[in-house]
Tab-separated table of C-alpha atoms and ligand atoms in Angstrom:
chain	number	residue	atom	x	y	z
A	1	MET	CA	128.851	80.351	-22.691
A	2	PRO	CA	127.523	77.396	-20.467
A	3	ILE	CA	129.248	75.216	-17.907
A	4	GLN	CA	131.768	73.145	-19.811
A	5	LYS	CA	135.097	70.781	-19.289
A	6	ASN	CA	137.942	71.171	-20.576
A	7	ARG	CA	138.991	75.029	-21.329
A	8	LEU	CA	141.914	74.690	-21.025
A	9	LYS	CA	145.385	73.022	-22.776
A	10	PRO	CA	147.443	70.457	-20.834
A	11	ASN	CA	150.158	72.710	-19.981
A	12	GLU	CA	147.604	74.967	-18.720
A	13	TYR	CA	147.035	73.114	-15.854
A	14	ASP	CA	149.831	72.040	-14.925
A	15	ALA	CA	150.494	76.022	-14.933
A	16	ASN	CA	147.388	76.785	-12.725
A	17	PHE	CA	147.759	73.704	-10.310
A	18	GLN	CA	150.978	73.785	-9.777
A	19	ASP	CA	152.569	73.857	-6.109
A	20	ILE	CA	151.875	76.657	-4.260
A	21	HIS	CA	154.304	76.690	-1.446
A	22	PRO	CA	157.860	75.455	-3.279
A	23	PRO	CA	160.013	74.297	-0.918
A	24	PHE	CA	163.274	75.215	-0.216
A	25	GLU	CA	165.533	74.702	-2.874
A	26	THR	CA	168.449	73.960	-1.558
A	27	LYS	CA	169.644	72.829	1.945
A	28	ASP	CA	171.537	76.382	2.687
A	29	ALA	CA	168.212	77.757	2.231
A	30	ALA	CA	166.833	75.853	4.731
A	31	LEU	CA	169.617	76.292	6.861
A	32	VAL	CA	169.840	80.102	6.533
A	33	GLU	CA	165.520	80.783	7.905
A	34	ALA	CA	166.939	77.026	10.181
A	35	ASN	CA	169.617	79.360	11.849
A	36	ARG	CA	167.413	82.151	12.166
A	37	CYS	CA	165.367	81.224	15.134
A	38	LEU	CA	165.870	82.222	18.524
A	39	TYR	CA	164.741	79.068	20.248
A	40	CYS	CA	162.556	81.519	22.357
A	41	TYR	CA	161.908	79.214	26.094
A	42	ASP	CA	158.534	78.627	26.429
A	43	ALA	CA	157.779	79.131	22.839
A	44	PRO	CA	154.846	80.760	21.488
A	45	CYS	CA	154.881	78.814	17.991
A	46	THR	CA	155.158	75.241	20.388
A	47	LYS	CA	151.866	76.926	21.952
A	48	SER	CA	149.946	78.022	19.282
A	49	CYS	CA	150.455	74.333	17.115
A	50	PRO	CA	146.831	72.176	18.026
A	51	THR	CA	149.180	68.769	18.012
A	52	GLY	CA	152.235	70.774	20.649
A	53	ILE	CA	155.001	69.944	18.027
A	54	ASP	CA	158.409	71.102	19.558
A	55	VAL	CA	159.251	73.416	16.759
A	56	PRO	CA	162.358	75.003	18.516
A	57	LYS	CA	163.584	71.767	19.124
A	58	PHE	CA	162.698	70.310	15.911
A	59	ILE	CA	163.976	73.724	13.456
A	60	ARG	CA	167.656	72.967	16.250
A	61	GLN	CA	167.644	69.441	14.874
A	62	ILE	CA	168.366	70.948	11.517
A	63	THR	CA	171.203	73.255	11.953
A	64	THR	CA	173.142	70.899	13.762
A	65	GLY	CA	172.276	68.193	10.485
A	66	ASN	CA	169.918	65.717	12.553
A	67	ILE	CA	166.945	66.095	9.539
A	68	LYS	CA	166.221	62.574	11.190
A	69	GLY	CA	165.848	63.824	14.683
A	70	SER	CA	164.312	66.788	13.261
A	71	ALA	CA	161.440	64.981	11.559
A	72	HIS	CA	160.640	62.333	14.333
A	73	THR	CA	159.958	65.661	16.964
A	74	ILE	CA	157.835	66.502	14.639
A	75	LEU	CA	155.623	63.111	13.737
A	76	ALA	CA	156.006	62.313	17.300
A	77	SER	CA	153.380	64.748	18.228
A	78	ASN	CA	151.825	65.023	14.276
A	79	ILE	CA	151.618	62.111	12.174
A	80	MET	CA	150.138	64.440	9.335
A	81	GLY	CA	153.342	66.622	10.081
A	82	ALA	CA	154.232	66.183	6.115
A	83	GLY	CA	150.933	67.373	4.488
A	84	CYS	CA	149.809	69.947	7.704
A	85	SER	CA	152.992	71.605	6.828
A	86	ARG	CA	150.893	71.742	3.336
A	87	VAL	CA	147.890	72.734	4.487
A	88	CYS	CA	148.112	74.238	7.708
A	89	PRO	CA	146.611	77.807	7.923
A	90	VAL	CA	149.856	78.610	10.097
A	91	GLU	CA	149.443	82.231	9.707
A	92	LYS	CA	147.059	81.902	12.587
A	93	LEU	CA	148.770	78.796	13.976
A	94	CYS	CA	152.548	78.710	14.603
A	95	GLU	CA	153.524	81.174	12.100
A	96	GLY	CA	151.352	83.438	13.502
A	97	ALA	CA	152.867	83.299	17.110
A	98	CYS	CA	156.243	83.840	16.412
A	99	VAL	CA	158.436	86.516	18.029
A	100	TYR	CA	159.934	87.731	14.725
A	101	ASN	CA	156.163	89.077	14.321
A	102	LEU	CA	156.230	91.416	17.139
A	103	MET	CA	159.765	93.014	15.817
A	104	GLU	CA	157.927	93.719	12.311
A	105	GLU	CA	159.769	90.889	10.545
A	106	ASP	CA	159.522	88.022	8.588
A	107	PRO	CA	158.554	85.095	11.071
A	108	ILE	CA	160.297	81.766	10.765
A	109	PRO	CA	159.254	80.151	7.967
A	110	ILE	CA	157.992	77.026	10.365
A	111	ALA	CA	155.979	75.749	7.412
A	112	LYS	CA	158.829	74.894	4.702
A	113	LEU	CA	161.257	73.860	7.490
A	114	GLN	CA	158.627	71.398	8.930
A	115	ARG	CA	158.241	70.400	4.755
A	116	TYR	CA	162.105	69.772	4.067
A	117	SER	CA	162.000	67.590	7.701
A	118	THR	CA	158.912	65.027	7.141
A	119	GLU	CA	159.324	65.058	3.180
A	120	MET	CA	162.876	63.420	3.547
A	121	ALA	CA	161.455	61.416	5.978
A	122	LEU	CA	158.864	60.356	3.055
A	123	GLU	CA	161.324	59.950	0.355
A	124	LYS	CA	163.366	58.168	2.720
A	125	ASN	CA	161.082	56.264	3.810
A	126	TRP	CA	162.843	56.029	7.458
A	127	LYS	CA	161.409	53.603	10.065
A	128	LEU	CA	160.588	56.444	12.851
A	129	PHE	CA	158.291	54.356	15.134
A	130	ASP	CA	158.225	50.974	16.048
A	131	ARG	CA	154.923	48.733	16.718
A	132	LYS	CA	155.405	47.001	20.524
A	133	PRO	CA	154.160	43.558	20.524
A	134	ALA	CA	150.609	42.731	19.450
A	135	VAL	CA	148.990	42.921	23.207
A	136	GLY	CA	145.940	40.857	21.937
A	137	LYS	CA	143.448	44.078	21.863
A	138	LYS	CA	141.175	44.939	18.745
A	139	VAL	CA	140.059	48.541	17.890
A	140	ALA	CA	137.514	49.538	15.052
A	141	VAL	CA	137.857	53.069	13.692
A	142	ILE	CA	135.811	54.597	11.135
A	143	GLY	CA	137.457	56.394	8.304
A	144	ALA	CA	140.568	57.175	7.221
A	145	GLY	CA	141.081	60.942	7.370
A	146	PRO	CA	143.438	62.471	9.728
A	147	ALA	CA	141.769	61.760	12.973
A	148	GLY	CA	140.983	57.862	12.154
A	149	LEU	CA	144.881	57.334	10.737
A	150	SER	CA	146.472	59.171	14.372
A	151	CYS	CA	144.150	56.839	16.171
A	152	ALA	CA	145.171	54.491	14.243
A	153	HIS	CA	148.773	54.831	13.926
A	154	ARG	CA	149.233	56.019	18.001
A	155	LEU	CA	147.573	52.527	19.000
A	156	SER	CA	149.123	50.170	16.934
A	157	ARG	CA	152.720	51.514	18.349
A	158	GLU	CA	151.167	50.567	21.906
A	159	GLY	CA	150.629	46.549	20.185
A	160	VAL	CA	146.815	47.079	19.390
A	161	ASP	CA	145.695	45.462	16.178
A	162	VAL	CA	143.513	48.527	14.459
A	163	THR	CA	141.110	47.861	11.621
A	164	ILE	CA	140.631	50.916	10.194
A	165	PHE	CA	136.477	50.848	7.746
A	166	GLU	CA	136.833	54.137	4.603
A	167	LYS	CA	134.324	54.479	2.470
A	168	GLU	CA	136.143	55.794	-0.499
A	169	GLN	CA	138.866	54.522	-2.133
A	170	LEU	CA	141.980	56.029	-0.704
A	171	GLY	CA	142.790	57.216	3.112
A	172	GLY	CA	143.184	60.435	4.180
A	173	GLY	CA	139.979	62.096	4.277
A	174	LEU	CA	139.472	65.527	3.195
A	175	MET	CA	143.557	65.554	2.935
A	176	THR	CA	143.100	63.422	-0.087
A	177	TYR	CA	139.544	64.724	-1.089
A	178	GLY	CA	138.284	68.126	0.032
A	179	ILE	CA	141.727	70.471	-0.530
A	180	ALA	CA	142.988	72.628	-2.976
A	181	ALA	CA	145.181	70.527	-5.608
A	182	TYR	CA	147.411	73.238	-6.241
A	183	LYS	CA	148.098	72.728	-1.979
A	184	VAL	CA	148.231	68.869	-2.006
A	185	THR	CA	148.689	66.274	-4.785
A	186	PRO	CA	146.893	63.232	-4.808
A	187	GLY	CA	150.288	61.412	-4.769
A	188	PHE	CA	151.807	63.284	-2.462
A	189	CYS	CA	148.360	61.864	-0.067
A	190	LYS	CA	148.758	58.704	-0.561
A	191	ASP	CA	152.390	58.584	0.289
A	192	GLU	CA	151.438	60.080	3.169
A	193	VAL	CA	149.242	57.607	4.098
A	194	ASP	CA	151.447	55.088	2.986
A	195	TYR	CA	153.744	55.860	5.402
A	196	ILE	CA	151.740	56.455	8.239
A	197	LEU	CA	150.362	52.831	7.719
A	198	SER	CA	154.011	51.348	7.069
A	199	ILE	CA	153.909	51.026	11.057
A	200	GLY	CA	152.081	47.545	10.636
A	201	GLY	CA	149.031	46.294	12.824
A	202	ILE	CA	147.047	48.926	10.596
A	203	ASN	CA	144.320	47.103	8.006
A	204	VAL	CA	141.986	49.350	6.168
A	205	LYS	CA	139.371	47.894	3.893
A	206	TYR	CA	138.226	50.801	2.013
A	207	GLY	CA	134.959	50.877	-0.207
A	208	VAL	CA	133.066	50.470	3.724
A	209	ALA	CA	130.904	52.651	5.042
A	210	LEU	CA	129.352	52.722	8.205
A	211	GLY	CA	125.441	52.434	8.425
A	212	ARG	CA	125.883	51.086	4.765
A	213	ASP	CA	127.925	48.018	4.716
A	214	VAL	CA	128.819	47.389	8.602
A	215	GLN	CA	126.821	48.711	11.229
A	216	LEU	CA	128.194	49.615	14.731
A	217	ASP	CA	126.166	47.072	16.801
A	218	GLU	CA	128.205	44.869	15.214
A	219	LEU	CA	131.564	46.605	15.638
A	220	LYS	CA	130.299	47.551	20.089
A	221	LYS	CA	130.526	43.706	19.149
A	222	GLU	CA	133.822	42.099	17.132
A	223	PHE	CA	136.263	44.999	18.536
A	224	ASP	CA	137.373	46.166	22.081
A	225	ALA	CA	136.523	49.465	20.826
A	226	VAL	CA	135.820	51.125	18.124
A	227	TYR	CA	136.311	54.980	16.893
A	228	LEU	CA	134.218	56.908	15.176
A	229	ALA	CA	136.136	59.381	13.264
A	230	PHE	CA	133.579	59.742	10.201
A	231	GLY	CA	134.055	63.243	9.593
A	232	VAL	CA	130.877	65.813	8.412
A	233	GLY	CA	129.603	65.607	4.659
A	234	LEU	CA	128.166	67.596	1.752
A	235	ALA	CA	127.964	71.295	2.095
A	236	ARG	CA	124.965	72.605	3.896
A	237	ARG	CA	121.611	73.898	1.865
A	238	LEU	CA	121.156	77.277	0.295
A	239	ASP	CA	117.280	76.217	1.142
A	240	ILE	CA	116.312	79.606	-1.357
A	241	PRO	CA	113.688	78.698	-4.515
A	242	GLY	CA	116.533	77.720	-7.746
A	243	GLU	CA	119.077	75.286	-5.836
A	244	GLU	CA	117.817	72.584	-8.124
A	245	LEU	CA	118.782	74.446	-11.345
A	246	GLU	CA	121.923	72.471	-13.132
A	247	GLY	CA	124.538	74.767	-12.565
A	248	VAL	CA	124.404	74.292	-8.636
A	249	VAL	CA	126.263	72.357	-7.016
A	250	ASP	CA	128.235	71.242	-3.830
A	251	ALA	CA	132.176	72.876	-2.886
A	252	ILE	CA	132.657	69.932	-1.557
A	253	SER	CA	132.074	67.597	-4.692
A	254	PHE	CA	133.468	70.397	-6.871
A	255	ILE	CA	136.545	69.784	-4.961
A	256	TYR	CA	136.139	66.452	-4.420
A	257	ASP	CA	135.698	65.621	-8.061
A	258	ILE	CA	139.164	68.050	-9.037
A	259	ARG	CA	140.652	65.405	-7.162
A	260	ASP	CA	139.210	62.354	-8.487
A	261	LYS	CA	138.978	62.411	-12.197
A	262	GLY	CA	141.467	65.219	-13.434
A	263	PHE	CA	140.997	69.297	-13.996
A	264	ASP	CA	140.020	68.692	-17.797
A	265	LYS	CA	136.887	65.860	-16.426
A	266	VAL	CA	135.126	68.770	-14.340
A	267	PRO	CA	132.932	71.034	-15.646
A	268	VAL	CA	133.398	75.070	-14.717
A	269	GLY	CA	130.842	77.885	-15.616
A	270	ASP	CA	131.945	80.810	-17.233
A	271	LYS	CA	130.892	83.328	-14.732
A	272	VAL	CA	131.117	81.868	-11.418
A	273	ALA	CA	129.280	82.574	-7.948
A	274	VAL	CA	130.875	81.255	-4.364
A	275	ILE	CA	128.580	81.395	-1.496
A	276	GLY	CA	130.750	81.335	1.732
A	277	MET	CA	134.074	82.990	2.967
A	278	GLY	CA	135.601	79.638	4.849
A	279	MET	CA	138.919	77.642	3.315
A	280	THR	CA	136.234	75.563	0.732
A	281	ALA	CA	134.808	78.262	-0.507
A	282	ILE	CA	137.799	79.785	-0.904
A	283	ASP	CA	139.560	76.473	-2.134
A	284	ALA	CA	136.435	76.511	-4.846
A	285	ALA	CA	136.625	79.694	-5.853
A	286	THR	CA	140.382	79.809	-6.985
A	287	GLN	CA	139.786	76.488	-8.316
A	288	ALA	CA	137.452	77.440	-10.099
A	289	ARG	CA	139.512	80.258	-11.798
A	290	ARG	CA	142.392	78.347	-12.359
A	291	LEU	CA	140.100	75.732	-14.162
A	292	GLY	CA	139.648	78.755	-16.368
A	293	ALA	CA	135.559	80.254	-15.460
A	294	ALA	CA	136.531	83.797	-16.814
A	295	GLU	CA	134.888	85.252	-13.976
A	296	VAL	CA	134.865	84.408	-9.714
A	297	THR	CA	132.611	86.187	-6.943
A	298	ILE	CA	132.432	85.372	-3.719
A	299	LEU	CA	129.572	86.065	-1.843
A	300	TYR	CA	129.826	86.423	2.282
A	301	ARG	CA	126.859	87.669	4.549
A	302	ARG	CA	129.193	89.565	6.898
A	303	THR	CA	132.337	91.648	6.582
A	304	LYS	CA	135.742	91.126	6.418
A	305	ASP	CA	136.420	91.142	10.136
A	306	GLU	CA	133.743	88.020	10.578
A	307	MET	CA	135.517	86.071	7.852
A	308	PRO	CA	136.429	82.305	9.025
A	309	CYS	CA	139.662	82.236	5.963
A	310	THR	CA	142.661	84.038	6.701
A	311	GLN	CA	143.563	87.369	5.176
A	312	LYS	CA	146.375	84.787	3.016
A	313	GLU	CA	143.316	83.042	1.937
A	314	LEU	CA	142.008	86.149	1.077
A	315	ASP	CA	144.940	87.193	-0.601
A	316	ILE	CA	145.412	84.234	-3.262
A	317	ALA	CA	141.938	84.357	-4.318
A	318	MET	CA	142.674	88.478	-4.616
A	319	LEU	CA	145.912	87.565	-6.554
A	320	ASP	CA	143.563	84.510	-8.861
A	321	GLY	CA	141.385	88.053	-9.821
A	322	CYS	CA	138.408	86.655	-8.188
A	323	LYS	CA	135.983	89.003	-6.362
A	324	VAL	CA	134.329	89.731	-3.368
A	325	ILE	CA	130.300	91.079	-2.162
A	326	TRP	CA	130.792	91.567	1.002
A	327	LEU	CA	126.989	92.061	3.379
A	328	ALA	CA	125.345	89.572	1.099
A	329	ALA	CA	123.632	86.669	0.998
A	330	PRO	CA	121.715	85.025	-1.841
A	331	LYS	CA	118.011	85.059	-2.535
A	332	GLU	CA	117.689	83.117	-4.983
A	333	VAL	CA	119.126	81.425	-8.245
A	334	ILE	CA	117.322	82.249	-11.539
A	335	GLY	CA	117.023	79.640	-14.894
A	336	ARG	CA	116.438	79.509	-17.991
A	337	ASP	CA	115.548	75.548	-19.475
A	338	GLY	CA	116.657	74.330	-16.542
A	339	LYS	CA	120.117	76.002	-15.751
A	340	VAL	CA	121.534	78.510	-13.313
A	341	ILE	CA	121.316	81.941	-15.616
A	342	SER	CA	121.567	84.499	-12.561
A	343	LEU	CA	121.698	84.527	-8.808
A	344	VAL	CA	119.112	88.072	-7.144
A	345	ALA	CA	120.886	88.341	-3.265
A	346	ASP	CA	119.778	89.856	-0.571
A	347	VAL	CA	122.267	92.917	0.571
A	348	MET	CA	122.294	92.677	4.068
A	349	ILE	CA	123.594	94.974	6.950
A	350	LEU	CA	124.988	93.523	11.086
A	351	GLY	CA	123.028	93.719	13.504
A	352	GLU	CA	123.137	92.362	17.172
A	353	PRO	CA	125.652	89.161	17.929
A	354	ASP	CA	124.259	85.638	17.676
A	355	ALA	CA	125.289	82.158	19.513
A	356	SER	CA	128.759	82.656	17.366
A	357	GLY	CA	129.527	85.893	19.352
A	358	ARG	CA	129.557	88.131	15.950
A	359	ARG	CA	126.955	89.853	14.526
A	360	ALA	CA	124.537	88.444	13.050
A	361	PRO	CA	123.721	89.779	9.347
A	362	VAL	CA	120.457	91.096	8.812
A	363	ALA	CA	118.604	91.570	5.539
A	364	THR	CA	117.952	94.971	4.284
A	365	GLY	CA	115.303	94.616	2.275
A	366	ASP	CA	117.366	95.720	-0.876
A	367	THR	CA	118.788	93.084	-3.206
A	368	PHE	CA	120.440	92.825	-6.503
A	369	SER	CA	121.705	90.374	-9.158
A	370	LEU	CA	124.938	88.614	-10.803
A	371	ASP	CA	124.519	86.593	-14.121
A	372	VAL	CA	125.843	83.957	-13.414
A	373	ASP	CA	126.021	79.952	-14.735
A	374	MET	CA	127.432	78.572	-12.156
A	375	VAL	CA	126.549	79.014	-8.401
A	376	ILE	CA	129.440	76.786	-5.936
A	377	LYS	CA	127.953	76.575	-2.057
A	378	ALA	CA	129.833	76.489	0.136
A	379	ALA	CA	129.051	78.217	3.623
A	380	GLY	CA	129.674	74.643	5.699
A	381	GLN	CA	129.226	71.685	5.942
A	382	MET	CA	126.394	68.947	7.262
A	383	PRO	CA	126.915	66.175	9.918
A	384	PHE	CA	126.135	62.965	8.994
A	385	VAL	CA	122.528	63.794	11.187
A	386	ASP	CA	121.073	59.959	10.131
A	387	LEU	CA	123.875	57.916	10.815
A	388	VAL	CA	124.469	59.090	14.307
A	389	LYS	CA	120.487	58.843	15.672
A	390	ASN	CA	121.040	55.495	14.127
A	391	ALA	CA	123.865	54.370	15.607
A	392	GLY	CA	121.911	55.362	19.187
A	393	LEU	CA	124.762	58.340	19.865
A	394	ASP	CA	123.770	61.012	21.892
A	395	GLU	CA	124.346	64.085	19.226
A	396	GLN	CA	124.231	67.983	19.280
A	397	GLY	CA	122.751	69.792	16.018
A	398	GLY	CA	123.803	66.374	14.654
A	399	LYS	CA	127.179	66.305	15.737
A	400	VAL	CA	128.224	63.330	17.918
A	401	ARG	CA	128.427	64.662	21.547
A	402	VAL	CA	131.252	63.274	23.413
A	403	LYS	CA	132.185	63.955	27.330
A	404	ASP	CA	136.060	64.473	28.375
A	405	GLN	CA	137.665	63.954	25.012
A	406	ALA	CA	136.338	61.269	22.968
A	407	ILE	CA	134.033	59.521	25.469
A	408	THR	CA	130.694	58.799	23.605
A	409	ASN	CA	127.002	57.889	25.208
A	410	ILE	CA	128.142	54.379	24.775
A	411	SER	CA	130.419	52.526	27.010
A	412	ASN	CA	133.528	51.372	24.170
A	413	VAL	CA	132.693	53.442	21.680
A	414	PHE	CA	134.763	56.728	21.229
A	415	ALA	CA	134.630	59.862	18.716
A	416	GLY	CA	136.807	62.656	17.540
A	417	GLY	CA	137.757	65.366	14.834
A	418	ASP	CA	135.132	66.923	12.472
A	419	CYS	CA	132.221	64.973	13.095
A	420	VAL	CA	132.456	65.899	16.997
A	421	ASN	CA	133.612	69.598	16.426
A	422	GLY	CA	131.917	70.164	12.777
A	423	GLY	CA	134.866	71.058	10.426
A	424	LYS	CA	138.161	72.012	11.545
A	425	GLU	CA	141.653	72.228	10.785
A	426	VAL	CA	143.640	69.156	9.558
A	427	VAL	CA	145.620	69.816	12.365
A	428	ASP	CA	143.047	69.550	14.463
A	429	ALA	CA	141.826	66.046	13.708
A	430	VAL	CA	144.808	65.320	14.097
A	431	GLN	CA	145.239	66.179	17.969
A	432	ALA	CA	142.067	64.633	18.252
A	433	GLY	CA	142.901	61.151	16.654
A	434	LYS	CA	145.669	61.368	19.383
A	435	ASP	CA	143.208	62.068	22.588
A	436	GLY	CA	141.270	59.243	21.107
A	437	ALA	CA	143.443	57.306	20.938
A	438	MET	CA	144.691	57.845	24.668
A	439	GLN	CA	141.452	57.493	25.648
A	440	ILE	CA	141.482	54.136	24.209
A	441	LEU	CA	144.267	53.081	25.946
A	442	ARG	CA	142.786	54.077	28.887
A	443	PHE	CA	139.771	51.679	29.200
A	444	LEU	CA	141.648	48.821	27.938
A	445	GLY	CA	143.680	49.426	31.060
A	446	MET	CA	146.909	50.173	28.931
A	447	PRO	CA	146.911	54.118	29.713
A	448	ILE	CA	150.105	55.927	28.515
A	449	GLU	CA	150.915	58.845	30.392
B	501	SF4	FE1	161.708	80.415	17.117
B	501	SF4	FE2	159.827	81.895	15.897
B	501	SF4	FE3	159.341	79.910	17.603
B	501	SF4	FE4	160.811	81.911	18.743
B	501	SF4	S1	158.576	81.781	18.364
B	501	SF4	S2	160.955	79.796	18.951
B	501	SF4	S3	161.945	82.077	17.142
B	501	SF4	S4	159.903	79.814	15.428
């Protein structure tokens, strides 16, 4: 059967894409879990959070019924704490560090408790942060993703006027457009962005792209400082024959379309191969299954020991019925009448460690073939090389090169998030935005320590 739209009935889409991490059903259920917390001194859960959320403090606030205080504790460190409670790979961050793991007991469900408090803050629109009176300084932020929003919110709290230029029609960046729909819904993402912007002093210009509609030279003159948080682009090319055939798609575009167009509008194959083993690859594979693909096979050129996704993410894919072929790299996509009919892959072995410190995959010379009608590319994302070079920024492999947290080679231009690091977790981008705001405040002569 060829690649096609609308394979399932509406109720099947609803069932397949319902919230994968449902909230506590009752207040008592939240309290039972919160009361298990040992309020550790020098808490490892806090140390393992890139934004340094004071986990024992917010959990204790839940136990005393101070949900507003709990939400403030979370959001003061991570303004996207509501979204992060749904999308963070907590098994390798806070929950993975919880001392209960050492006792071979279930860790405190920190993400679920964080969701409990922050969702209430969003639902009730609690005003937890005040904006200081305007100080007469203007900052332009490029990108309304996690780094841009975090930077803008921190600056606005200090009375700085912020204008965000966002190329899409909605804010939230990858949270809105690049994560599986069963983790966060478009409605939730919009609520979170609205909540962040409700502090005031932040004007968002949607549909405006740097390098196309606005130039860095103009912004440098018009604003006191510019913060670049334009993220990364489409999936890396495979650079193999057949890559241009109909049925070879980019994972980011595939996930974006599911979020933007709706489940029944996105074509999916009957037999799908996904290339890569990061979170984006897992999100693409699981969603292909949930859109109705009969078979989904994930190919990864290394072994399970080197996979970038967490075991929990892999478990989701396996439970969805996706198959994995380890030590396999795409070699050629075969087509007929311009459409994908199969994928030829190299069998790999691991050789000496490469620059990443992991053992490098090496082709053995043996190959195998998979009958597929769709290939989804999810082997990393490409930085916006031309954008960075044309703006006169120092670059490193297409990413913006910074020194000392967020400072670029241009005096009033700062940068952070995925356009600097090449793509990390949402929570890392939020912290980058905070770091960028601090550097900008220092530059403007308004240091906050
Ligand atoms: Fe509570 Fe676990 Fe953090 Fe200790 S490590 S403070 S038990 S959540």
